Amino acid sequence: MALKTLSSLARKDLLRDKGYINGAWVDAISRNTFEVHDPATLDKLGSLPEMGAEDTHQAVEAANNAFKSYRGTSARQRAQWLRRWSDLCYENVADLALILSLENGKTLKEAQGEVEYAASFLNWFSGEAERVYGEVIPPANLSQRILTFKQPLGVAACMAPWNFPIAMITRKCGAALAAGCTTVWKPAGETPLSALAQAVLAAEAGFPKGAINVITTLNSVAEVGEALCTSKLVRKLSFTGSTRVGKLLASQCSSNLTKLSLELGGNSPFIVFDDANVDKAIQACISAKFRNSGQTCVTANRIFVQKGVYEKFASKLVESVERLQVGAGTEDGVFVGPLTHERAVEKAMTHIEDAKSYGGKVVLGGAPLRDLPGYFLNPTVIKYMDDRMMMTREETFAPVVGLYQFETETEVIDRANDCDVGLGSFICTESISRMWRVAEALEVGMVGVNLGVLSACESPFGGIKESGYGREGGSHGIDEYLAVKSLLVGVTAEA
Ligand SMILES: NC(=O)c1ccc[n+]([C@@H]2O[C@H](COP(=O)([O-])OP(=O)(O)OC[C@H]3O[C@@H](n4cnc5c(N)ncnc54)[C@H](O)[C@@H]3O)[C@@H](O)[C@H]2O)c1
Ligand SMILES: O=CCCC(=O)O
């Protein structure tokens, strides 16, 4: 079957091969470029400007100049632009999903879901823009009145990962633009085309010149990252990606104490208790594990199953995973697409071999899929995992299920919490009391109960420990881009 290509886009103007600075589509000052490839076929999708520090400074200057007037726009006006942009995502969903599926590898169905998820943040923050309230505080000193109001921080740098190239842009910059900040986006070098298509739609929605700027880079990412972190004009930086890079950015931001939100790696426990509905737990596990081929920050990484249901859960899971079709994301019926880059397959194979060396038993998959040119790994299930294995400590970020066994609630809580990160987690139980006990005890930012997806624009998203800090979405998301100002007024008694 012929796979879909970019030539089938209805709106060819959504496909861009330049960066976007101050309302203009531009090449890199150096004229250098890098290539973007389809991870399923390895076909070239485009050639993009390899921008560096100088281009970044121009983008930041443009955003800073635009901020002078943008901060004075009414919240209602910003809400209207955001809502129009959200509508444009829906109107162009098929094209946006195709670009996304081709550059990231996720299936068209999932890509369409991500476009809708991305649009939901724009819509959500259009509402939040008009609800940035201050406070009136009862003063201890009766000759004073105390009030607070909130103001936009200034230029916000939005650094998005390759696993959700559209939704992570809108989750960050939807909040920033709603708050009255202007933005510089730095999409991942593997997946810049989706972000550029969003810049086209945002401009069409009416955002003024300079409010949105996009820096494209792959090999000069360290230089661009440092320029954003150390610029005195950047007042806020939000990054989603690995803990390794998050720590580096935090140290670079310390030079100006730039306010930072970090949504970093996770190592989500997925806990199935004896009292769970096993069929529901399997469905939840498939969603939590195989969404985006296992490449989500909240993917189920350590699947703990209580002894009484371990064998039943394992055999039913294998039956379900065996049925998942693997292939290019644009092919009908495919559930598991390729990984986004080659090093991801290598990392997963290292984890699989390591698990085997400690007595793990691969009962399904366990090897790359060689009959396709791209970065494919067969969906894999490993039984009899133990806590010495690499998968216990590190995210595998691939379609690999490792099944750990446990006996008691206390034991599984201790094992689940025995790691450096704390982002997502999942519990499957029919007991309300157990649900409360375990949800309260887990050291994470998010807990899913009897479901496999933690994503909703109205729910705060983020972690604790080395998964980072700050919250995106929900009613907290916009606060990351605002400063609280206190106003203390002296009131004299009537003469
Ligand atoms: N939290 C998430 O959603 C998320 C997303 C992507 C990757 N990850 C984690 O990272 C692991 C490896 O992925 P990777 O190989 O892309 O990781 P990586 O550490 O090489 O890069 C992660 C991201 O950081 C950017 N980056 C890299 N160096 C940078 C720098 N010096 N300054 C600024 N930005 C920089 C990259 O463009 C990329 O988007 C994954 O296995 C997963 O554990 C997490
Ligand atoms: O992988 C990071 C974000 C995933 C999500 O928002 O569901």
XYZ file of C-alpha atoms and ligand atoms in Angstrom:
546
model
C 0.000 0.000 0.000
C 1.337 3.478 -0.924
C 1.994 5.558 2.183
C 0.719 9.119 2.461
C 3.294 11.852 1.822
C 3.464 15.601 2.305
C 2.297 16.039 -1.310
C -1.234 15.194 -0.146
C -1.473 18.271 2.118
C -4.550 20.356 1.276
C -2.819 23.517 2.527
C 0.716 23.474 1.169
C 1.464 26.779 2.935
C 1.436 24.969 6.289
C 4.710 23.328 5.313
C 7.572 25.759 5.941
C 11.327 25.490 5.404
C 12.397 28.615 7.289
C 12.464 29.951 10.821
C 10.065 32.709 11.866
C 11.371 35.959 13.380
C 9.468 39.194 13.799
C 6.704 38.117 11.413
C 9.123 37.094 8.610
C 10.146 33.638 7.359
C 13.929 33.613 7.471
C 17.032 31.492 6.838
C 19.808 31.089 9.396
C 22.329 33.939 9.407
C 24.992 31.281 8.723
C 22.863 29.838 5.825
C 23.481 26.387 7.359
C 20.669 23.842 7.252
C 19.716 20.470 8.722
C 17.413 17.759 7.416
C 14.208 16.346 8.879
C 13.402 12.693 8.155
C 10.393 10.400 8.407
C 11.388 7.856 11.100
C 9.315 5.136 9.378
C 10.811 5.340 5.875
C 13.891 7.525 6.526
C 12.725 9.692 3.583
C 13.757 13.318 3.756
C 10.839 15.593 4.641
C 12.592 18.938 4.475
C 15.644 21.042 5.015
C 15.504 23.692 7.763
C 17.719 26.588 8.872
C 20.352 25.556 11.416
C 20.058 28.627 13.609
C 22.500 29.602 16.327
C 23.037 32.162 19.068
C 22.884 35.206 16.784
C 19.527 34.197 15.253
C 18.282 33.509 18.783
C 19.265 37.004 19.950
C 17.334 38.483 16.996
C 14.252 36.451 17.893
C 14.501 37.502 21.543
C 14.893 41.184 20.555
C 11.826 40.917 18.301
C 9.816 39.340 21.103
C 11.017 41.969 23.557
C 10.049 44.834 21.229
C 6.654 43.260 20.610
C 6.131 42.849 24.367
C 6.053 46.643 24.804
C 2.709 46.867 23.008
C 1.479 43.265 23.438
C 1.423 43.582 27.231
C -1.066 46.415 26.795
C -3.570 44.435 24.687
C -6.811 43.574 26.443
C -7.287 40.103 27.860
C -10.415 39.803 25.709
C -8.426 40.522 22.555
C -5.822 37.894 23.463
C -8.612 35.432 24.253
C -10.128 35.996 20.816
C -6.810 35.386 19.061
C -6.295 32.173 21.036
C -9.809 30.940 20.331
C -9.441 31.651 16.611
C -6.115 29.798 16.602
C -7.777 26.821 18.308
C -10.538 26.847 15.654
C -7.897 26.922 12.904
C -6.299 23.787 14.385
C -9.649 21.996 14.041
C -10.204 23.348 10.511
C -6.775 22.034 9.439
C -6.673 18.912 11.559
C -6.023 16.494 8.669
C -3.014 18.450 7.375
C -1.554 19.060 10.829
C -1.955 15.377 11.732
C -0.213 14.305 8.530
C 2.797 16.585 9.115
C 2.995 15.381 12.718
C 2.665 11.704 11.856
C 5.351 11.947 9.177
C 7.969 13.744 11.264
C 7.335 12.037 14.618
C 6.112 8.591 13.528
C 2.918 8.436 15.635
C -0.174 7.052 13.931
C -2.500 9.415 12.091
C -5.225 8.678 14.630
C -2.949 9.606 17.526
C -1.662 12.619 15.611
C -5.230 13.825 15.127
C -5.762 13.324 18.869
C -2.671 15.412 19.575
C -3.889 18.243 17.319
C -7.181 18.283 19.236
C -5.321 18.099 22.555
C -3.124 21.023 21.404
C -6.195 23.035 20.373
C -7.780 22.335 23.759
C -4.933 24.265 25.486
C -5.493 27.288 23.232
C -9.177 27.214 23.999
C -8.556 26.666 27.715
C -6.086 29.560 27.983
C -8.371 31.839 25.986
C -10.746 31.429 28.940
C -7.981 31.806 31.521
C -6.739 35.062 29.908
C -9.855 36.818 31.177
C -9.641 35.356 34.668
C -6.288 36.711 35.869
C -7.588 38.130 39.124
C -5.841 39.993 41.934
C -6.735 40.063 45.634
C -7.833 42.534 48.286
C -6.040 41.626 51.526
C -7.321 42.630 54.989
C -4.499 44.801 56.409
C -3.175 44.470 59.961
C -2.466 48.198 59.949
C -5.819 49.940 59.515
C -4.259 52.991 57.915
C -3.305 50.843 54.923
C -5.108 49.079 52.114
C -3.369 46.112 50.451
C -4.116 44.743 47.001
C -2.362 42.501 44.507
C -2.504 42.271 40.749
C -0.697 40.085 38.241
C 1.456 41.186 35.315
C 3.093 39.302 32.431
C 6.754 38.435 33.020
C 8.027 39.452 29.563
C 9.630 37.296 26.861
C 8.961 33.580 27.374
C 11.108 30.881 25.744
C 9.102 27.720 24.985
C 11.280 24.661 24.373
C 9.253 21.695 23.172
C 10.205 18.014 22.800
C 9.866 15.758 19.768
C 7.319 13.391 21.355
C 4.441 15.941 21.446
C 5.644 18.639 19.050
C 2.312 20.481 18.788
C 0.652 20.010 22.171
C 3.760 20.949 24.148
C 4.057 24.180 22.125
C 0.427 25.176 22.722
C 0.489 24.096 26.401
C 3.392 26.497 26.991
C 2.787 29.371 24.611
C -1.022 29.286 24.980
C -0.462 30.141 28.651
C 2.287 32.675 27.883
C 0.310 34.549 25.225
C -2.831 34.517 27.370
C -0.842 36.064 30.238
C 0.446 38.852 27.972
C 3.976 37.493 27.392
C 5.535 37.310 23.945
C 7.290 34.110 22.912
C 10.304 32.480 21.296
C 9.711 28.833 20.434
C 12.497 26.270 20.147
C 10.973 23.055 18.776
C 13.065 19.866 18.868
C 15.257 19.453 15.793
C 13.624 16.110 14.971
C 10.135 17.670 14.688
C 10.200 21.368 13.742
C 7.612 21.186 10.914
C 4.609 20.879 13.242
C 5.675 23.957 15.234
C 6.197 25.977 12.060
C 2.698 25.026 10.861
C 1.384 26.293 14.211
C 3.191 29.602 13.684
C 1.377 29.946 10.331
C -1.988 29.424 12.022
C -1.200 31.701 14.965
C -0.303 34.526 12.580
C -3.520 33.861 10.656
C -5.458 34.040 13.923
C -4.218 37.615 14.354
C -1.298 37.587 16.801
C 0.853 40.657 16.121
C 4.305 40.582 14.583
C 6.966 39.552 17.122
C 4.553 37.899 19.583
C 5.624 34.525 18.190
C 9.113 33.689 16.910
C 10.442 30.247 15.999
C 14.102 29.199 16.096
C 14.884 26.001 14.184
C 17.987 24.036 15.139
C 19.241 20.488 15.493
C 23.023 20.430 15.829
C 23.362 23.883 17.412
C 20.759 23.190 20.088
C 23.249 23.649 22.947
C 24.238 27.094 21.638
C 20.588 28.144 21.187
C 19.629 26.783 24.604
C 22.432 28.701 26.283
C 21.544 31.924 24.414
C 17.943 31.658 25.642
C 18.928 30.822 29.224
C 21.495 33.575 29.590
C 19.689 36.401 27.749
C 18.700 39.169 30.127
C 15.605 39.800 27.985
C 14.180 36.303 28.498
C 12.171 36.374 31.720
C 10.673 32.901 31.612
C 11.807 29.591 30.167
C 9.723 26.465 29.924
C 11.274 23.166 28.849
C 9.884 19.680 28.332
C 12.481 16.969 27.729
C 15.094 14.889 29.489
C 16.210 15.394 33.107
C 19.808 15.619 31.841
C 19.041 18.688 29.712
C 16.666 20.148 32.325
C 19.495 20.229 34.877
C 21.793 21.913 32.367
C 19.190 24.594 31.583
C 18.564 25.174 35.293
C 22.255 25.828 35.854
C 22.403 28.163 32.842
C 19.280 30.051 33.973
C 20.869 30.631 37.369
C 23.039 33.395 35.852
C 19.994 35.717 35.629
C 17.676 33.745 37.929
C 15.318 33.355 34.973
C 12.045 31.812 36.098
C 11.907 28.218 34.942
C 9.313 25.467 34.436
C 10.716 21.994 33.844
C 8.672 18.998 32.776
C 11.281 16.251 32.615
C 11.652 12.521 32.572
C 9.446 10.160 34.545
C 9.505 6.503 35.528
C 5.798 5.903 36.076
C 4.773 2.939 38.183
C 1.631 1.192 36.918
C 0.258 -0.828 39.853
C -2.308 -3.595 39.420
C -3.760 -4.873 42.704
C -5.398 -8.279 43.198
C -8.765 -6.508 43.548
C -8.502 -4.786 40.141
C -10.785 -5.424 37.209
C -8.147 -7.180 35.102
C -9.737 -6.421 31.721
C -9.974 -2.707 32.531
C -6.393 -2.794 33.818
C -5.164 -4.345 30.551
C -6.883 -1.621 28.513
C -5.401 1.077 30.749
C -1.959 -0.523 30.502
C -2.093 -0.638 26.686
C -2.982 3.089 26.563
C -0.417 4.072 29.176
C 2.352 2.015 27.593
C 1.798 2.165 23.836
C 0.649 5.756 23.298
C 3.214 7.303 20.939
C 5.022 3.913 20.861
C 5.949 4.244 24.539
C 7.516 7.683 24.103
C 5.551 9.781 26.577
C 6.895 11.311 29.759
C 4.143 9.553 31.713
C 4.404 6.192 29.973
C 3.994 3.167 32.272
C 7.607 2.131 32.825
C 7.464 -0.224 35.803
C 4.389 -2.422 35.742
C 3.880 -3.888 39.223
C 1.303 -6.690 39.393
C 0.196 -8.262 42.665
C 1.010 -11.962 43.041
C -2.614 -13.192 42.941
C -3.299 -11.801 39.442
C 0.239 -11.774 38.024
C -0.046 -14.786 35.674
C -3.595 -13.949 34.568
C -2.666 -10.316 33.851
C 0.518 -11.343 32.010
C -1.168 -13.859 29.717
C -4.105 -11.558 28.878
C -1.717 -8.675 28.243
C 0.396 -10.772 25.871
C -2.778 -11.747 23.949
C -3.665 -8.046 23.561
C -0.175 -6.829 22.683
C 0.227 -9.580 20.068
C -2.690 -8.065 18.178
C -1.149 -4.566 17.963
C -0.156 -3.851 14.382
C 3.267 -2.244 13.871
C 4.081 -0.036 10.887
C 4.330 3.465 9.499
C 2.031 5.861 11.325
C 0.301 6.817 8.074
C -0.674 3.193 7.294
C -4.266 2.131 8.056
C -4.738 -0.139 11.062
C -1.319 0.544 12.590
C -1.295 0.981 16.386
C 2.450 1.144 17.082
C 4.573 3.416 14.881
C 8.349 3.754 14.749
C 10.443 5.362 17.473
C 11.456 8.899 16.629
C 15.172 8.266 16.367
C 17.626 5.436 16.047
C 19.239 5.909 19.473
C 15.840 5.146 21.032
C 15.904 1.620 19.537
C 19.445 1.138 20.811
C 18.484 2.272 24.328
C 15.468 -0.074 24.405
C 17.606 -3.026 23.229
C 20.140 -2.266 25.986
C 17.323 -2.375 28.547
C 15.957 -5.644 27.124
C 19.387 -7.348 27.133
C 20.045 -6.074 30.655
C 16.695 -7.462 31.873
C 17.539 -10.846 30.305
C 20.910 -10.884 32.038
C 19.149 -10.660 35.433
C 16.689 -13.450 34.663
C 13.901 -11.506 32.903
C 11.977 -13.675 30.425
C 11.032 -12.076 27.086
C 7.624 -13.581 26.280
C 6.875 -11.381 23.273
C 8.987 -9.345 20.839
C 12.402 -8.372 22.106
C 14.025 -7.277 18.845
C 13.912 -4.503 16.228
C 11.584 -5.062 13.275
C 13.974 -5.505 10.372
C 11.571 -5.689 7.409
C 10.936 -1.929 7.543
C 13.654 0.705 6.955
C 12.793 2.936 9.938
C 13.364 2.834 13.687
C 10.970 0.053 14.633
C 10.940 -2.136 17.711
C 8.560 -5.061 18.066
C 6.180 -4.540 21.008
C 7.862 -6.426 23.812
C 6.678 -8.031 27.051
C 9.175 -9.177 29.691
C 8.138 -11.209 32.745
C 9.909 -11.649 36.074
C 11.504 -8.202 36.172
C 13.495 -7.323 39.278
C 14.638 -4.109 40.888
C 18.321 -4.476 39.922
C 17.526 -4.014 36.224
C 18.181 -0.785 34.245
C 14.484 -0.443 33.456
C 13.812 -0.008 37.160
C 15.925 3.147 37.316
C 15.572 4.672 33.818
C 12.747 5.412 31.413
C 12.877 2.973 28.494
C 10.814 5.336 26.265
C 9.852 2.504 23.900
C 7.080 -0.113 23.468
C 8.547 -2.431 26.108
C 6.445 -3.774 28.991
C 8.347 -5.008 32.046
C 6.189 -6.950 34.520
C 7.301 -6.843 38.175
C 5.599 -8.923 40.876
C 4.730 -7.696 44.390
C 2.939 -9.050 47.460
C 1.762 -6.185 49.687
C 0.555 -2.612 49.349
C 3.316 -1.267 51.616
C 5.967 -3.107 49.625
C 4.786 -1.769 46.272
C 4.555 1.814 47.565
C 8.151 1.616 48.820
C 9.375 0.148 45.532
C 7.416 2.644 43.426
C 8.857 5.564 45.416
C 12.402 4.217 45.283
C 13.485 6.369 42.343
C 14.826 9.854 41.656
C 11.916 11.085 39.542
C 8.191 11.514 40.270
C 5.957 12.478 37.375
C 3.038 10.139 36.569
C 1.686 6.978 38.171
C -1.231 4.615 37.662
C -3.220 2.439 40.087
C -5.749 -0.257 39.201
C -8.002 -1.208 42.115
C -11.711 -1.470 42.855
C -11.185 -0.420 46.500
C -11.852 3.237 47.277
C -9.863 3.120 50.512
C -6.848 1.604 48.781
C -7.102 4.175 45.998
C -6.852 7.005 48.568
C -4.086 5.382 50.596
C -1.879 4.670 47.596
C -2.587 7.949 45.754
C -1.579 9.887 48.860
C 1.576 7.825 49.414
C 3.041 7.901 45.898
C 5.791 10.508 45.405
C 4.586 11.855 42.053
C 2.803 14.848 40.532
C -0.070 12.871 38.964
C -1.993 9.694 39.750
C -4.345 7.924 37.333
C -6.862 5.468 38.767
C -8.293 2.741 36.528
C -7.273 4.616 33.391
C -4.219 4.938 31.186
C -4.046 8.596 30.108
C -3.342 11.535 32.432
C -3.718 14.293 29.862
C -6.468 16.925 30.010
C -6.020 20.667 29.455
C -8.005 21.455 32.624
C -5.840 19.244 34.856
C -2.441 20.531 36.105
C 0.422 18.567 34.547
C 3.879 18.257 36.136
C 6.078 16.414 38.564
C 8.211 16.466 41.687
C 11.754 15.271 42.499
C 13.942 15.124 39.361
C 10.872 15.256 37.106
C 11.068 19.029 37.494
C 8.871 21.797 38.821
C 6.040 24.056 37.735
C 2.633 23.042 36.423
C 1.227 23.321 32.916
C -2.448 23.502 32.019
C -5.235 23.707 34.572
C -5.807 26.859 36.564
C -2.115 26.938 37.596
C -0.607 26.968 34.086
C -1.015 30.693 33.408
C 0.559 31.672 36.762
C 3.927 30.390 35.527
C 4.015 33.414 33.166
C 2.789 36.055 35.622
C 4.355 38.054 38.468
C 2.261 39.079 41.472
C 2.612 42.756 42.331
C 1.521 44.060 45.749
C 0.063 47.525 46.119
C 0.073 49.049 49.624
C -1.870 52.293 49.947
C -1.730 54.625 52.950
C -5.173 55.979 53.894
C -5.364 58.855 56.358
C -8.366 59.465 58.552
C -10.699 62.294 57.457
C -9.354 65.638 58.745
N 9.511 14.702 29.310
C 9.340 14.384 28.031
O 8.264 14.525 27.470
C 10.524 13.912 27.227
C 10.598 14.256 25.896
C 11.720 13.845 25.149
C 12.684 13.067 25.761
N 12.548 12.730 27.075
C 13.562 11.873 27.739
O 14.828 12.052 27.155
C 15.343 10.808 26.720
C 16.212 10.942 25.549
O 15.630 11.733 24.523
P 16.615 12.594 23.672
O 17.655 11.627 23.148
O 15.912 13.469 22.705
O 17.197 13.468 24.872
P 18.177 14.660 24.909
O 18.537 14.772 26.331
O 19.279 14.547 23.906
O 17.275 15.902 24.407
C 16.038 16.210 24.956
C 15.542 17.523 24.361
O 16.383 18.569 24.758
C 16.823 19.346 23.664
N 18.206 19.663 23.980
C 19.255 18.822 23.947
N 20.367 19.458 24.372
C 20.002 20.726 24.683
C 20.687 21.864 25.195
N 21.998 21.818 25.478
N 19.997 23.004 25.398
C 18.687 23.046 25.123
N 17.969 22.008 24.648
C 18.625 20.862 24.436
C 16.653 18.474 22.457
O 16.303 19.258 21.324
C 15.508 17.568 22.853
O 14.270 18.161 22.501
C 14.132 9.965 26.461
O 14.445 8.609 26.469
C 13.249 10.401 27.595
O 13.653 9.739 28.748
C 11.512 13.146 27.817
O 5.202 13.506 27.174
C 4.826 14.540 27.642
C 3.433 15.077 27.657
C 2.404 14.029 27.537
C 0.996 14.521 27.781
O 0.735 15.723 27.915
O 0.122 13.675 27.860
